[in-house]
Every structure is written in C-alpha cells, then in structure tokens.
Short mmCIF file of C-alpha atoms and ligand atoms in Angstrom, two decimals:
data_model
loop_
_atom_site.label_atom_id
_atom_site.label_comp_id
_atom_site.label_asym_id
_atom_site.label_seq_id
_atom_site.Cartn_x
_atom_site.Cartn_y
_atom_site.Cartn_z
CA MET A 18 12.80 11.95 8.46
CA THR A 19 12.75 15.56 8.13
CA SER A 20 9.50 17.29 7.64
CA SER A 21 9.18 20.29 5.36
CA SER A 22 8.21 22.47 8.19
CA ASP A 23 11.69 22.14 9.88
CA LYS A 24 13.22 23.32 6.63
CA GLN A 25 14.25 27.05 6.05
CA VAL A 26 13.57 27.43 2.38
CA GLY A 27 16.05 29.80 0.83
CA ALA A 28 18.66 29.18 3.43
CA SER A 29 21.07 26.87 1.21
CA PRO A 30 24.04 25.44 3.09
CA THR A 31 27.25 26.08 1.24
CA VAL A 32 29.58 23.31 1.33
CA ILE A 33 32.33 24.18 -0.95
CA GLU A 34 35.23 21.81 -1.25
CA PRO A 35 38.25 23.64 -2.93
CA THR A 36 39.94 21.72 -5.77
CA ILE A 37 42.90 19.81 -5.14
CA PHE A 38 45.09 22.44 -6.85
CA GLU A 39 43.57 24.99 -4.53
CA LEU A 40 44.52 23.07 -1.44
CA SER A 41 48.27 22.54 -2.62
CA SER A 42 51.11 24.39 -1.38
CA ALA A 43 54.54 24.02 -2.60
CA GLY A 44 56.96 21.54 -0.94
CA ARG A 45 54.19 19.47 0.69
CA ALA A 46 54.39 15.67 -0.06
CA GLY A 47 52.63 12.39 0.91
CA TYR A 48 55.66 10.28 0.12
CA SER A 49 59.17 9.66 0.94
CA LEU A 50 61.49 7.45 -1.27
CA PRO A 51 64.64 5.54 -0.07
CA ALA A 52 67.98 6.81 -1.11
CA CYS A 53 68.64 6.09 -4.70
CA ASP A 54 70.77 2.91 -5.18
CA VAL A 55 71.61 3.43 -8.76
CA PRO A 56 73.78 6.19 -10.12
CA ASP A 57 72.13 9.41 -10.69
CA ALA A 58 71.64 10.29 -14.58
CA PRO A 59 70.31 13.45 -16.07
CA VAL A 60 66.89 13.10 -17.65
CA GLU A 61 68.20 14.20 -21.07
CA ARG A 62 70.34 11.00 -21.12
CA LEU A 63 67.21 8.87 -20.08
CA LEU A 64 64.75 10.19 -22.36
CA PRO A 65 64.67 11.42 -25.90
CA GLN A 66 63.83 15.04 -26.63
CA HIS A 67 60.29 14.16 -27.94
CA SER A 68 59.31 12.44 -24.69
CA ARG A 69 60.37 15.26 -22.42
CA ARG A 70 58.02 18.11 -21.25
CA ALA A 71 59.15 21.70 -22.00
CA GLU A 72 57.72 22.60 -18.70
CA ARG A 73 57.17 21.10 -15.24
CA PRO A 74 53.69 19.64 -14.89
CA ALA A 75 51.43 21.49 -12.67
CA LEU A 76 50.81 18.77 -10.03
CA PRO A 77 49.26 19.60 -6.73
CA GLU A 78 51.51 19.16 -3.53
CA LEU A 79 49.68 17.88 -0.54
CA SER A 80 50.38 15.72 2.43
CA GLU A 81 48.76 12.24 2.67
CA LEU A 82 46.31 13.21 5.32
CA GLN A 83 45.09 16.35 3.12
CA VAL A 84 44.64 13.90 0.02
CA VAL A 85 42.64 11.40 2.24
CA ARG A 86 40.42 14.27 3.94
CA HIS A 87 39.80 15.93 0.51
CA PHE A 88 38.52 12.76 -1.19
CA THR A 89 36.57 11.78 1.72
CA ARG A 90 34.77 15.05 1.89
CA LEU A 91 34.03 14.89 -1.90
CA SER A 92 32.86 11.36 -1.47
CA ARG A 93 30.31 12.47 1.22
CA LEU A 94 28.82 14.74 -1.45
CA ASN A 95 28.07 11.79 -3.61
CA TYR A 96 24.93 9.82 -3.13
CA SER A 97 25.39 6.12 -2.93
CA ILE A 98 23.61 2.84 -2.43
CA ASP A 99 25.61 2.30 0.70
CA GLY A 100 24.59 5.73 1.92
CA GLY A 101 20.82 5.50 1.31
CA PHE A 102 17.63 4.27 -0.72
CA TYR A 103 18.26 4.66 -4.31
CA PRO A 104 14.84 3.92 -6.35
CA LEU A 105 16.40 4.64 -9.81
CA GLY A 106 13.67 2.79 -11.92
CA SER A 107 15.32 0.55 -14.81
CA CYS A 108 18.71 0.69 -13.08
CA THR A 109 18.28 -2.00 -10.35
CA MET A 110 20.30 -0.18 -7.57
CA LYS A 111 20.30 -2.91 -5.35
CA TYR A 112 22.87 -3.50 -2.23
CA ASN A 113 26.28 -4.78 -3.48
CA PRO A 114 27.18 -7.47 -0.78
CA LYS A 115 30.68 -6.82 0.65
CA LEU A 116 31.32 -10.56 0.25
CA HIS A 117 32.02 -9.95 -3.35
CA GLU A 118 34.88 -7.55 -2.52
CA LYS A 119 36.31 -9.95 -0.10
CA VAL A 120 36.37 -12.61 -2.95
CA ALA A 121 37.61 -10.09 -5.53
CA SER A 122 40.50 -8.85 -3.61
CA ASP A 123 42.07 -12.05 -2.99
CA THR A 124 45.45 -11.96 -4.54
CA ARG A 125 44.97 -15.28 -6.13
CA TRP A 126 42.77 -13.39 -8.72
CA SER A 127 43.77 -9.95 -8.51
CA SER A 128 47.44 -10.66 -9.07
CA LEU A 129 46.77 -12.34 -12.39
CA HIS A 130 47.97 -10.91 -15.82
CA PRO A 131 45.81 -10.89 -18.81
CA HIS A 132 48.78 -12.20 -21.01
CA GLN A 133 49.60 -15.30 -19.01
CA PRO A 134 49.65 -18.43 -20.72
CA ASP A 135 46.24 -20.33 -20.38
CA ALA A 136 47.79 -23.06 -18.48
CA THR A 137 48.58 -20.86 -15.62
CA VAL A 138 45.17 -19.28 -15.28
CA GLN A 139 42.91 -22.38 -15.28
CA GLY A 140 41.24 -21.11 -12.12
CA VAL A 141 39.98 -17.95 -13.77
CA LEU A 142 39.19 -19.68 -17.07
CA ALA A 143 37.13 -22.08 -14.84
CA MET A 144 35.19 -19.49 -13.26
CA LEU A 145 34.21 -17.62 -16.47
CA PHE A 146 33.20 -21.01 -18.19
CA ARG A 147 31.05 -21.81 -15.21
CA LEU A 148 29.43 -18.25 -15.16
CA GLN A 149 28.58 -18.62 -18.96
CA GLY A 150 26.86 -21.82 -17.88
CA TYR A 151 24.90 -20.18 -15.02
CA LEU A 152 23.82 -17.38 -17.30
CA CYS A 153 22.74 -19.98 -19.93
CA LYS A 154 20.54 -21.82 -17.19
CA ILE A 155 19.10 -18.36 -15.80
CA GLY A 156 18.41 -17.17 -19.38
CA GLY A 157 17.35 -20.37 -20.95
CA MET A 158 20.15 -19.84 -23.64
CA ASP A 159 22.70 -22.10 -25.32
CA ALA A 160 25.79 -20.04 -25.12
CA PHE A 161 27.17 -16.73 -23.64
CA THR A 162 29.93 -14.42 -24.27
CA LEU A 163 31.00 -12.40 -21.15
CA GLN A 164 32.93 -9.80 -23.09
CA PRO A 165 30.53 -6.76 -23.57
CA ALA A 166 31.28 -4.09 -20.94
CA ALA A 167 27.82 -2.87 -20.37
CA GLY A 168 24.14 -3.28 -21.46
CA ALA A 169 24.36 -1.02 -24.19
CA HIS A 170 27.46 -2.67 -25.58
CA GLY A 171 25.82 -5.99 -25.22
CA GLU A 172 22.90 -4.63 -27.51
CA HIS A 173 25.45 -3.40 -29.95
CA THR A 174 27.29 -6.85 -29.96
CA GLY A 175 23.86 -8.74 -30.07
CA LEU A 176 22.79 -6.84 -33.17
CA MET A 177 26.16 -7.52 -34.76
CA LEU A 178 25.60 -11.18 -34.06
CA ILE A 179 22.15 -10.92 -35.68
CA ARG A 180 23.60 -8.98 -38.75
CA ALA A 181 26.28 -11.85 -39.27
CA PHE A 182 23.50 -14.46 -38.99
CA HIS A 183 21.32 -12.88 -41.76
CA GLU A 184 24.37 -11.89 -43.94
CA LYS A 185 25.56 -15.53 -43.66
CA LYS A 186 22.21 -16.50 -45.32
CA GLY A 187 22.75 -13.86 -47.81
CA GLU A 188 20.08 -11.68 -46.53
CA ARG A 189 20.41 -7.92 -46.11
CA ARG A 190 17.86 -6.85 -43.67
CA THR A 191 17.92 -3.08 -42.78
CA GLU A 192 15.39 -2.43 -39.86
CA VAL A 193 15.12 -2.91 -36.24
CA LEU A 194 11.88 -2.56 -34.50
CA ALA A 195 11.74 -1.22 -30.90
CA PRO A 196 8.47 -0.33 -28.72
CA ASP A 197 7.89 3.47 -28.02
CA SER A 198 8.61 2.62 -24.34
CA ALA A 199 12.19 1.34 -25.22
CA HIS A 200 15.23 2.48 -23.34
CA GLY A 201 17.25 5.01 -25.45
CA THR A 202 20.11 2.69 -25.66
CA ASN A 203 17.97 0.19 -27.91
CA PRO A 204 17.41 2.66 -30.88
CA ALA A 205 20.97 3.97 -30.32
CA SER A 206 22.45 0.58 -30.55
CA ALA A 207 20.57 -0.31 -33.56
CA VAL A 208 21.64 2.73 -35.55
CA ALA A 209 25.11 2.18 -34.33
CA ALA A 210 24.99 -1.25 -35.72
CA GLY A 211 23.64 0.12 -39.16
CA TYR A 212 20.08 -0.23 -38.82
CA LYS A 213 17.13 2.06 -39.43
CA VAL A 214 14.96 1.98 -36.18
CA VAL A 215 11.09 1.64 -36.53
CA GLN A 216 9.02 2.27 -33.36
CA VAL A 217 6.16 -0.09 -32.44
CA ARG A 218 3.38 1.50 -30.62
CA SER A 219 2.31 0.58 -26.95
CA ASN A 220 -1.44 -0.26 -26.43
CA ALA A 221 -3.49 1.33 -23.66
CA GLN A 222 -2.50 -1.55 -21.31
CA GLY A 223 1.14 -0.31 -21.62
CA ARG A 224 2.19 -3.46 -23.60
CA VAL A 225 3.29 -3.97 -27.30
CA ASP A 226 0.44 -3.14 -29.80
CA VAL A 227 0.47 -6.46 -31.50
CA GLU A 228 -1.55 -5.32 -34.58
CA ASP A 229 0.94 -2.41 -34.96
CA LEU A 230 3.74 -5.09 -34.89
CA ARG A 231 2.05 -7.21 -37.39
CA ARG A 232 1.91 -4.03 -39.67
CA LEU A 233 5.40 -3.07 -39.30
CA VAL A 234 7.28 -6.44 -39.48
CA GLY A 235 8.32 -7.83 -42.86
CA PRO A 236 11.32 -9.39 -44.73
CA GLN A 237 13.24 -6.09 -44.15
CA THR A 238 13.08 -6.74 -40.25
CA ALA A 239 16.32 -7.90 -38.86
CA ALA A 240 15.26 -8.08 -35.17
CA LEU A 241 12.62 -6.77 -32.53
CA MET A 242 14.19 -5.63 -29.34
CA LEU A 243 12.21 -5.90 -26.29
CA THR A 244 12.71 -5.99 -22.54
CA ASN A 245 10.21 -8.06 -20.55
CA PRO A 246 8.81 -6.93 -18.18
CA ASN A 247 8.89 -3.73 -20.05
CA THR A 248 9.97 -0.16 -19.03
CA LEU A 249 6.61 0.38 -17.38
CA GLY A 250 7.06 -2.58 -15.26
CA LEU A 251 4.42 -4.74 -16.89
CA PHE A 252 4.88 -8.13 -18.29
CA GLU A 253 4.35 -8.48 -21.92
CA SER A 254 1.66 -11.23 -21.58
CA GLU A 255 1.50 -11.64 -25.70
CA ILE A 256 5.27 -12.43 -25.84
CA LEU A 257 4.65 -16.02 -27.49
CA SER A 258 2.55 -14.49 -30.04
CA ILE A 259 4.88 -11.72 -30.67
CA ALA A 260 7.83 -14.13 -31.01
CA ASP A 261 5.85 -16.00 -33.62
CA ILE A 262 5.09 -13.02 -35.62
CA VAL A 263 8.80 -11.92 -35.70
CA HIS A 264 10.21 -15.40 -36.46
CA GLN A 265 7.65 -16.14 -39.20
CA THR A 266 9.36 -13.36 -41.29
CA GLY A 267 12.70 -14.48 -40.53
CA GLY A 268 13.56 -11.81 -37.87
CA GLN A 269 15.27 -12.39 -34.67
CA LEU A 270 14.03 -11.47 -31.10
CA TYR A 271 16.39 -9.55 -28.96
CA TYR A 272 16.10 -9.60 -25.15
CA ASP A 273 17.13 -6.29 -23.21
CA GLY A 274 17.96 -8.02 -19.98
CA ALA A 275 17.87 -4.81 -17.87
CA ASN A 276 14.64 -5.95 -16.20
CA LEU A 277 15.82 -9.62 -15.48
CA ASN A 278 15.54 -8.81 -11.70
CA ALA A 279 11.67 -9.33 -11.96
CA ILE A 280 11.97 -12.84 -13.29
CA MET A 281 15.04 -14.63 -12.22
CA GLY A 282 14.33 -18.14 -11.61
CA VAL A 283 10.64 -17.60 -12.58
CA SER A 284 10.62 -17.47 -16.10
CA ARG A 285 13.33 -17.43 -18.85
CA PRO A 286 13.71 -15.19 -22.09
CA GLY A 287 14.88 -18.34 -23.91
CA ASP A 288 11.58 -20.00 -23.33
CA MET A 289 9.71 -16.93 -24.28
CA GLY A 290 11.37 -17.13 -27.78
CA PHE A 291 14.18 -14.90 -27.55
CA ASP A 292 17.07 -15.58 -29.83
CA VAL A 293 19.56 -13.02 -28.35
CA VAL A 294 19.84 -11.50 -24.73
CA HIS A 295 22.05 -9.33 -22.60
CA PHE A 296 22.06 -9.30 -18.94
CA ASN A 297 23.34 -6.05 -17.03
CA LEU A 298 25.37 -7.81 -14.21
CA HIS A 299 25.79 -4.49 -12.67
CA LYS A 300 22.03 -4.31 -12.28
CA THR A 301 20.74 -7.94 -11.48
CA MET A 302 23.87 -9.64 -10.24
CA THR A 303 24.93 -6.82 -7.79
CA THR A 304 28.17 -5.73 -9.33
CA PRO A 305 28.92 -2.11 -8.73
CA HIS A 306 27.46 0.53 -11.20
CA GLY A 307 30.55 2.42 -10.06
CA GLY A 308 29.87 6.09 -11.25
CA GLY A 309 29.01 4.93 -14.81
CA GLY A 310 31.48 2.12 -15.24
CA PRO A 311 32.79 -0.48 -15.43
CA GLY A 312 29.71 -2.45 -16.11
CA THR A 313 29.31 -5.93 -17.72
CA GLY A 314 26.82 -6.82 -20.29
CA PRO A 315 27.15 -10.52 -21.25
CA VAL A 316 25.36 -11.67 -24.23
CA GLY A 317 23.56 -15.05 -24.45
CA VAL A 318 22.43 -16.85 -27.93
CA LYS A 319 20.52 -19.79 -29.03
CA SER A 320 22.44 -22.35 -30.84
CA HIS A 321 22.07 -20.87 -34.39
CA LEU A 322 23.97 -17.67 -33.38
CA ARG A 323 26.85 -19.42 -31.49
CA PRO A 324 29.30 -19.51 -34.45
CA PHE A 325 29.23 -15.84 -34.63
CA LEU A 326 30.19 -15.22 -30.95
CA PRO A 327 33.18 -12.83 -30.40
CA ILE A 328 36.56 -14.23 -29.81
CA PRO A 329 38.23 -15.27 -27.75
CA VAL A 330 36.03 -18.11 -26.82
CA ILE A 331 36.74 -20.36 -23.77
CA GLU A 332 36.83 -24.12 -24.66
CA ARG A 333 36.76 -26.94 -22.06
CA SER A 334 38.48 -30.37 -22.81
CA THR A 335 39.29 -33.32 -20.75
CA GLY A 336 42.95 -33.91 -20.18
CA ALA A 337 44.98 -37.11 -19.93
CA ALA A 338 44.29 -37.94 -16.28
CA GLY A 339 40.53 -36.98 -16.76
CA ALA A 340 41.04 -33.37 -15.59
CA GLU A 341 39.17 -30.54 -16.94
CA GLN A 342 41.29 -28.10 -18.95
CA TYR A 343 40.39 -24.84 -20.31
CA ALA A 344 41.86 -22.92 -23.21
CA LEU A 345 41.09 -19.66 -25.16
CA THR A 346 40.68 -20.05 -28.86
CA THR A 347 40.35 -17.30 -31.61
CA GLU A 348 39.61 -19.84 -34.25
CA ARG A 349 36.01 -19.03 -35.15
CA PRO A 350 35.96 -18.25 -38.73
CA ASP A 351 32.40 -16.77 -38.62
CA SER A 352 32.89 -14.74 -35.46
CA ILE A 353 32.06 -11.11 -35.44
CA GLY A 354 35.63 -10.64 -34.01
CA ARG A 355 36.71 -8.94 -30.78
CA VAL A 356 34.48 -6.58 -29.03
CA ARG A 357 36.43 -5.84 -25.97
CA SER A 358 40.27 -6.22 -25.01
CA PHE A 359 41.19 -9.38 -23.29
CA PHE A 360 38.11 -11.09 -21.75
CA GLY A 361 35.69 -8.35 -20.56
CA ASN A 362 35.55 -7.02 -17.15
CA VAL A 363 36.84 -9.93 -15.19
CA GLY A 364 36.97 -8.44 -11.76
CA LEU A 365 33.16 -7.84 -12.07
CA LEU A 366 32.36 -11.12 -13.74
CA LEU A 367 34.20 -12.73 -10.67
CA ARG A 368 31.71 -10.64 -8.27
CA ALA A 369 28.64 -11.75 -10.37
CA TYR A 370 29.85 -15.38 -10.02
CA ALA A 371 30.14 -14.97 -6.32
CA TYR A 372 26.69 -13.48 -6.18
CA ILE A 373 25.18 -16.40 -8.06
CA ARG A 374 27.07 -18.96 -5.94
CA SER A 375 26.16 -17.42 -2.70
CA MET A 376 22.34 -16.86 -3.60
CA GLY A 377 22.07 -20.37 -5.35
CA PRO A 378 19.04 -21.06 -7.48
CA ASP A 379 16.43 -20.75 -4.77
CA GLY A 380 18.01 -17.47 -3.49
CA LEU A 381 17.84 -15.84 -6.95
CA THR A 382 14.32 -17.01 -7.32
CA GLN A 383 13.50 -15.38 -4.02
CA ALA A 384 15.22 -12.14 -4.90
CA SER A 385 12.96 -11.76 -8.15
CA HIS A 386 9.72 -12.52 -5.91
CA ASP A 387 10.94 -10.03 -3.18
CA ALA A 388 11.73 -7.35 -5.81
CA VAL A 389 8.29 -7.72 -7.16
CA LEU A 390 6.65 -7.62 -3.80
CA SER A 391 8.65 -4.46 -2.68
CA ALA A 392 7.57 -2.77 -5.90
CA ASN A 393 3.75 -3.64 -5.29
CA TYR A 394 3.96 -2.59 -1.74
CA LEU A 395 5.31 0.69 -2.59
CA LYS A 396 2.95 1.40 -5.47
CA ALA A 397 0.22 0.56 -3.18
CA LEU A 398 1.57 3.08 -0.71
CA LEU A 399 1.79 5.77 -3.32
CA GLN A 400 -1.25 5.38 -5.56
CA ASP A 401 -3.55 7.74 -3.76
CA SER A 402 -0.98 10.54 -3.93
CA PHE A 403 -0.06 10.39 -7.63
CA ASP A 404 -1.92 9.09 -10.70
CA ALA A 405 -1.05 5.31 -11.53
CA PRO A 406 -1.48 5.18 -15.28
CA TYR A 407 -1.58 1.45 -15.28
CA ALA A 408 -3.81 -0.21 -12.99
CA GLY A 409 -3.14 -3.54 -11.39
CA HIS A 410 0.03 -5.35 -10.20
CA CYS A 411 3.37 -4.53 -11.49
CA MET A 412 6.47 -6.39 -11.77
CA HIS A 413 9.54 -5.36 -10.21
CA GLU A 414 9.20 -1.47 -10.91
CA PHE A 415 6.15 0.76 -11.63
CA VAL A 416 5.44 4.17 -13.12
CA LEU A 417 3.41 6.94 -11.47
CA SER A 418 2.44 10.20 -13.34
CA GLY A 419 2.87 13.74 -11.71
CA ARG A 420 0.03 14.97 -13.96
CA ARG A 421 -2.09 16.05 -10.83
CA GLN A 422 0.91 18.06 -9.39
CA ARG A 423 1.71 19.46 -12.67
CA ALA A 424 -1.75 21.06 -12.61
CA GLN A 425 -1.00 22.49 -9.33
CA GLY A 426 2.09 24.02 -10.83
CA VAL A 427 4.70 21.65 -9.77
CA LYS A 428 6.62 19.59 -12.32
CA THR A 429 7.94 16.15 -11.92
CA LEU A 430 11.39 17.61 -11.90
CA ASP A 431 10.42 19.72 -8.95
CA ILE A 432 9.29 16.76 -7.06
CA ALA A 433 12.62 14.81 -7.79
CA LYS A 434 14.59 17.83 -6.56
CA ARG A 435 12.47 17.96 -3.54
CA LEU A 436 13.24 14.35 -2.75
CA LEU A 437 16.96 15.41 -2.35
CA ASP A 438 15.96 17.56 0.62
CA TYR A 439 14.22 14.67 2.15
CA GLY A 440 17.52 12.78 1.89
CA TYR A 441 16.65 10.39 -1.07
CA HIS A 442 17.96 9.79 -4.60
CA PRO A 443 14.97 10.57 -6.83
CA PRO A 444 13.50 7.75 -9.10
CA THR A 445 14.05 7.95 -12.81
CA ILE A 446 11.88 10.84 -14.24
CA TYR A 447 10.41 11.57 -17.70
CA PHE A 448 11.18 7.81 -18.79
CA PRO A 449 9.38 5.95 -20.52
CA LEU A 450 8.39 8.72 -22.86
CA VAL A 451 4.95 7.25 -23.18
CA VAL A 452 3.87 8.49 -19.80
CA GLU A 453 3.33 12.04 -19.17
CA GLU A 454 5.34 13.54 -16.02
CA CYS A 455 6.55 10.03 -15.52
CA MET A 456 8.13 8.71 -12.46
CA MET A 457 9.64 5.38 -12.60
CA ILE A 458 10.30 3.69 -9.25
CA GLU A 459 12.27 0.48 -8.66
CA PRO A 460 12.96 -0.26 -5.08
CA THR A 461 14.66 -3.79 -5.38
CA GLU A 462 14.46 -6.65 -2.90
CA THR A 463 17.31 -5.54 -0.80
CA GLU A 464 15.26 -2.83 1.02
CA ASP A 465 13.26 -3.54 4.17
CA ARG A 466 9.87 -2.43 4.78
CA ALA A 467 10.70 0.44 7.08
CA THR A 468 12.81 1.90 4.15
CA LEU A 469 9.88 1.56 1.74
CA GLU A 470 7.59 3.30 4.24
CA ALA A 471 9.81 6.13 4.89
CA PHE A 472 10.33 6.74 1.40
CA ALA A 473 6.54 6.77 0.54
CA ALA A 474 6.03 9.05 3.42
CA ALA A 475 8.49 11.62 1.87
CA LEU A 476 6.84 11.41 -1.52
CA VAL A 477 3.26 11.71 0.18
CA ALA A 478 4.49 14.65 2.07
CA ILE A 479 5.80 16.27 -1.28
CA ALA A 480 2.37 15.71 -2.79
CA ARG A 481 0.85 17.62 -0.17
CA GLU A 482 3.33 20.34 -0.34
CA ALA A 483 2.49 20.49 -3.94
CA ALA A 484 -1.11 21.22 -3.31
CA GLU A 485 -0.47 23.59 -0.42
CA GLN A 486 2.80 25.30 -0.96
CA PRO A 487 4.09 24.64 -4.33
CA GLU A 488 6.57 27.28 -4.07
CA VAL A 489 8.50 25.13 -1.63
CA VAL A 490 8.79 22.29 -4.01
CA ARG A 491 9.75 24.59 -6.99
CA ALA A 492 12.45 26.18 -4.90
CA ALA A 493 14.04 22.68 -4.09
CA PRO A 494 16.68 21.51 -3.36
CA GLN A 495 17.75 23.67 -0.52
CA ASN A 496 19.68 20.95 1.74
CA THR A 497 22.35 20.22 -0.97
CA PRO A 498 25.70 21.79 -1.72
CA VAL A 499 24.40 23.49 -4.69
CA SER A 500 20.63 23.84 -5.58
CA ARG A 501 19.21 23.90 -9.04
CA ILE A 502 21.86 23.94 -11.79
CA ASP A 503 21.60 24.30 -15.39
CA GLU A 504 21.73 20.44 -15.92
CA ALA A 505 21.69 20.52 -19.88
CA LEU A 506 24.77 22.96 -19.78
CA ALA A 507 26.46 20.94 -17.07
CA ALA A 508 26.29 17.82 -19.03
CA ARG A 509 27.03 19.43 -22.50
CA LYS A 510 29.60 21.82 -21.52
CA PRO A 511 31.20 20.70 -18.05
CA ASP A 512 33.63 23.27 -17.07
CA VAL A 513 35.92 21.29 -14.72
CA ARG A 514 39.32 22.94 -15.49
CA TRP A 515 41.48 24.41 -12.77
CA LYS A 516 41.63 28.00 -13.09
CA GLY A 517 45.07 28.37 -11.11
C1 PLP B 26 20.27 0.29 -17.98
C2 PLP B 26 19.35 -0.26 -19.20
C3 PLP B 26 20.01 -0.21 -20.55
C4 PLP B 26 21.46 0.10 -20.77
O1 PLP B 26 22.34 -0.77 -19.91
P1 PLP B 26 23.80 -0.15 -19.50
O2 PLP B 26 24.36 -1.34 -18.77
O3 PLP B 26 23.55 0.98 -18.76
O4 PLP B 26 24.45 0.17 -20.95
C5 PLP B 26 19.26 -0.81 -21.59
N1 PLP B 26 17.84 -0.94 -21.34
C6 PLP B 26 17.15 -0.77 -20.31
C7 PLP B 26 15.68 -1.06 -20.17
C8 PLP B 26 18.07 -0.41 -19.26
O5 PLP B 26 17.40 -0.19 -18.02
#
C-alpha cells in the first residue's frame, strides 16, 4: 500500500503507447507462407469488380514480437480482476477460476460447429439441458432459456414473454413498475419492450414503499421488476406481500437476478413469488465480464410462461436402448421467436456449468454466505469514515454516502479517482440514484480478509485526506497513464481514429 505522503501530486507519469499504425514500418511481417502450390491467378480473375478495393488497405506492418509487446503493454494499462480488487457494486466482479478455461478450451467443445446435426452434438446439448435444470433448481423456476446474451437482454426477453402471456389472454397492459432504486437497464428494457415505466418509491428503510405500490398497481400493470436484495444491498422483507399485490391485479413479477450472489442456495426467487427471472452468469457464475461482453443472461419462468419461451428449445427423450437423446425444436407455436443466433453464448454457458459442477450445492451456498460476510465486514471497517445511510446488516453489497466529504469540498467522483492512485478499481458511484453522493461496494466472496482490510485502509486514508488536504483528492488521479478526462465527451464522441 502506498500512502499519500509518498506521492508527488502533480507529477503525472506519462505512459504513452503509440498506436499500432505508428509502430508500423513498411516490409515488416509476422508471418511467412509456404510456397504457393496452385497456379498464380490475377485478382481480377478471382474477384468481381465490386468486391475489389480501389486502393490497398492501410494495414500496419510489424513483426510478431512487436505485436505481442504492443498488446501486452496495452493490457497492462487495463484494470482486471486478475490484477487487483474490483469492488464495483452490483457487478459481482468475482474471480473467474482458471479451471473453466481449461474445460472450455478442450477441442471436443471448441471445435463444434453450430450447424452440426443434433445427433453429432449430443454432449453439448446434454450439458445445456442440465445447466437449464441447475438454474431451475437454484432459482425455484420451472423452465429456462439460455439464449439471452446479457442481463439487459434477459430483461427484454422476459418482458416479451410477459407481453405474450397477457396478449394470449386478450389483455393489453401498458405499464411496467420499477422502484426508484432500480438499475437503469430495468426501465430501458421496459421501454424497449413497448411499455410505459412507472416508478415506485423507496421508503426510509431503502425498501419498496408498499403503500406507493398499492396506489400504482392496477389492471394496466404488466409487471413489477425487482431485484432482491435490492441495489442498496437490502433484502426486500415484504416480498411476499409485494408478490400478492401484483398478482391480485393480474400482473407478473420480474426478478432481476443481478444480485443472486447474495442468496444462492439460501432462498429462491421462485419461492418469493417471481414469475420470470434472469441470472447474469457473468456475475454470479464467474464467467468473464470481458470488456463489456460477451455475457449470458438466461431467463427462467414458471410453467404458465413456458409456451412462450424463445426457440429453439432443447428436448430430451429416451431412445430405443433407454439412452437419453437430445434434439432442438422450433415447433412452439406460442414462442416469442428467436432472441439470439443459434443457442446463446455456449462457450460461457459451458464455463457456468463448470462453475456449478465444481462448487456443488453446498459450495454455492457457502459462496453466498461468504459474499454477505465480506460485505458486512467491509461495511464495518468503513462506516466511521463515511456516512452509512442504512443502518444494520447488509446483504452482499452496501452503499455509503460521501455527503460528509462533499461538505469538505471533495466529491464522490474525486474519491473514486483517488482510489486509482492507491491501486484500486473504484466502487460504483452515483448509483443507486436514491442515495446522495453514493458509493456502492461489493467485495464478493473471492477476496480474502487482508485484501478487504487493505482496501478499507485506502478509503479511510482518502477520507482523512478529504478532511486535511482536499486539493490532493481533487487532483487525483496522478499515478495513472492519463489524469482526469472528460468522461462524457470520451463516451459520447470517442476519437479513436488513426491520424496517419
Ligand atoms: C448488471 C446489472 C444489470 C444488467 O445486466 P447486464 O448483464 O450488464 O446487461 C441489471 N440490473 C442490475 C441490478 C445489475 O447489476
């Protein structure tokens, strides 16, 4: 751990990696091809005019070693779970065991082609079918589709299922309810699925305000979307009454499973009354988040929604000799159709399968217990240095407020940037929106006690800096390749063109 006193504020190290085009020099190559063993033919004979370029492409020319060093250096500028603690709340940045990579790189999986006939891919179909079964058990659901490519895609798929269910009954419901603490993808998915979003208030305890819900719910309500524990890291203790209220008006209850890591093997959304769930396997089931993708957001349903599941569906039957046989079918007249090419991100589903099989039921339960323990320990280490808006125990994550530091002239954004100087990825900030100067911290079960204590010491040191020398925190980060950037501009108008 580096303390603030060893840092020279203002002395930013400039690590500039040229673009691969700037490293290029004509004639360098990283390949050598064997002599051609077919007759030479001019490209004009091989490709029609409209498929040929007018000019040569501007490709960089480098040796293999230059390419390796360039990308290795770039990769070191990136922060990763393999490189350090990553307490990004709601995102469940837990360690991805290397065992999964060993399993997934076996050519018996990796050489398969999605157009192979079912009879030649029985192993992968069996794996996917079993994974659906495990997810049903974990979630307390009746059926699963593995196709959605992320949590948000799962939400959209789930809402399409709900729409199909209502429409089959001849009902045109127009609204989706979501609490004011909801993740932004919830209202976004609802709008994308053609619904109007109505916000339900949180009460002073950070839970759904049941009276507000009662007032808002009605025959126009298609669904209520909830995550439990919610984005404040608090269990919705009124969940059974909430489910009743929604069901009594014919609405459906949607479970955003991003926070499953708190309750795996302990309680099940299906038992809480949820009709549809998605699980983010790249969160809870340790498949890589991988720079924004690919992810996996399987969707589970209770039996009344099964007919609407996306196609293709995996069917199991018993063959002549009593052996299990698997086949893909598209014959589902009420299906919402395809939501994804082929069968979803199978390589990631396989990693999730490896995780579930290697953990076993007891291991999954233990993981959730440990995740909750880690979060409560870290909360206890930090709650004197920052405001903790919700008293008592948390689930697998918790929120703090930087109100006190704000009054000292330091914004939560500054605290997050200062953490970079201490070598940590910052927590989620300014979310959920219901907490002023919010910091949302999720340590996960894969971090040891020493890591939690070192991270807490860094945040405590920053809180002291905020009180004693706020200008140091405001000037952070100083130990990163670039200091403050205009993040809105970088996100909205990224300039990544090569100006050669
Ligand atoms: C991560 C997250 C989502 C969205 O999931 P993606 O897999 O990133 O699309 C939705 N809700 C909550 C609470 C989340 O944390």
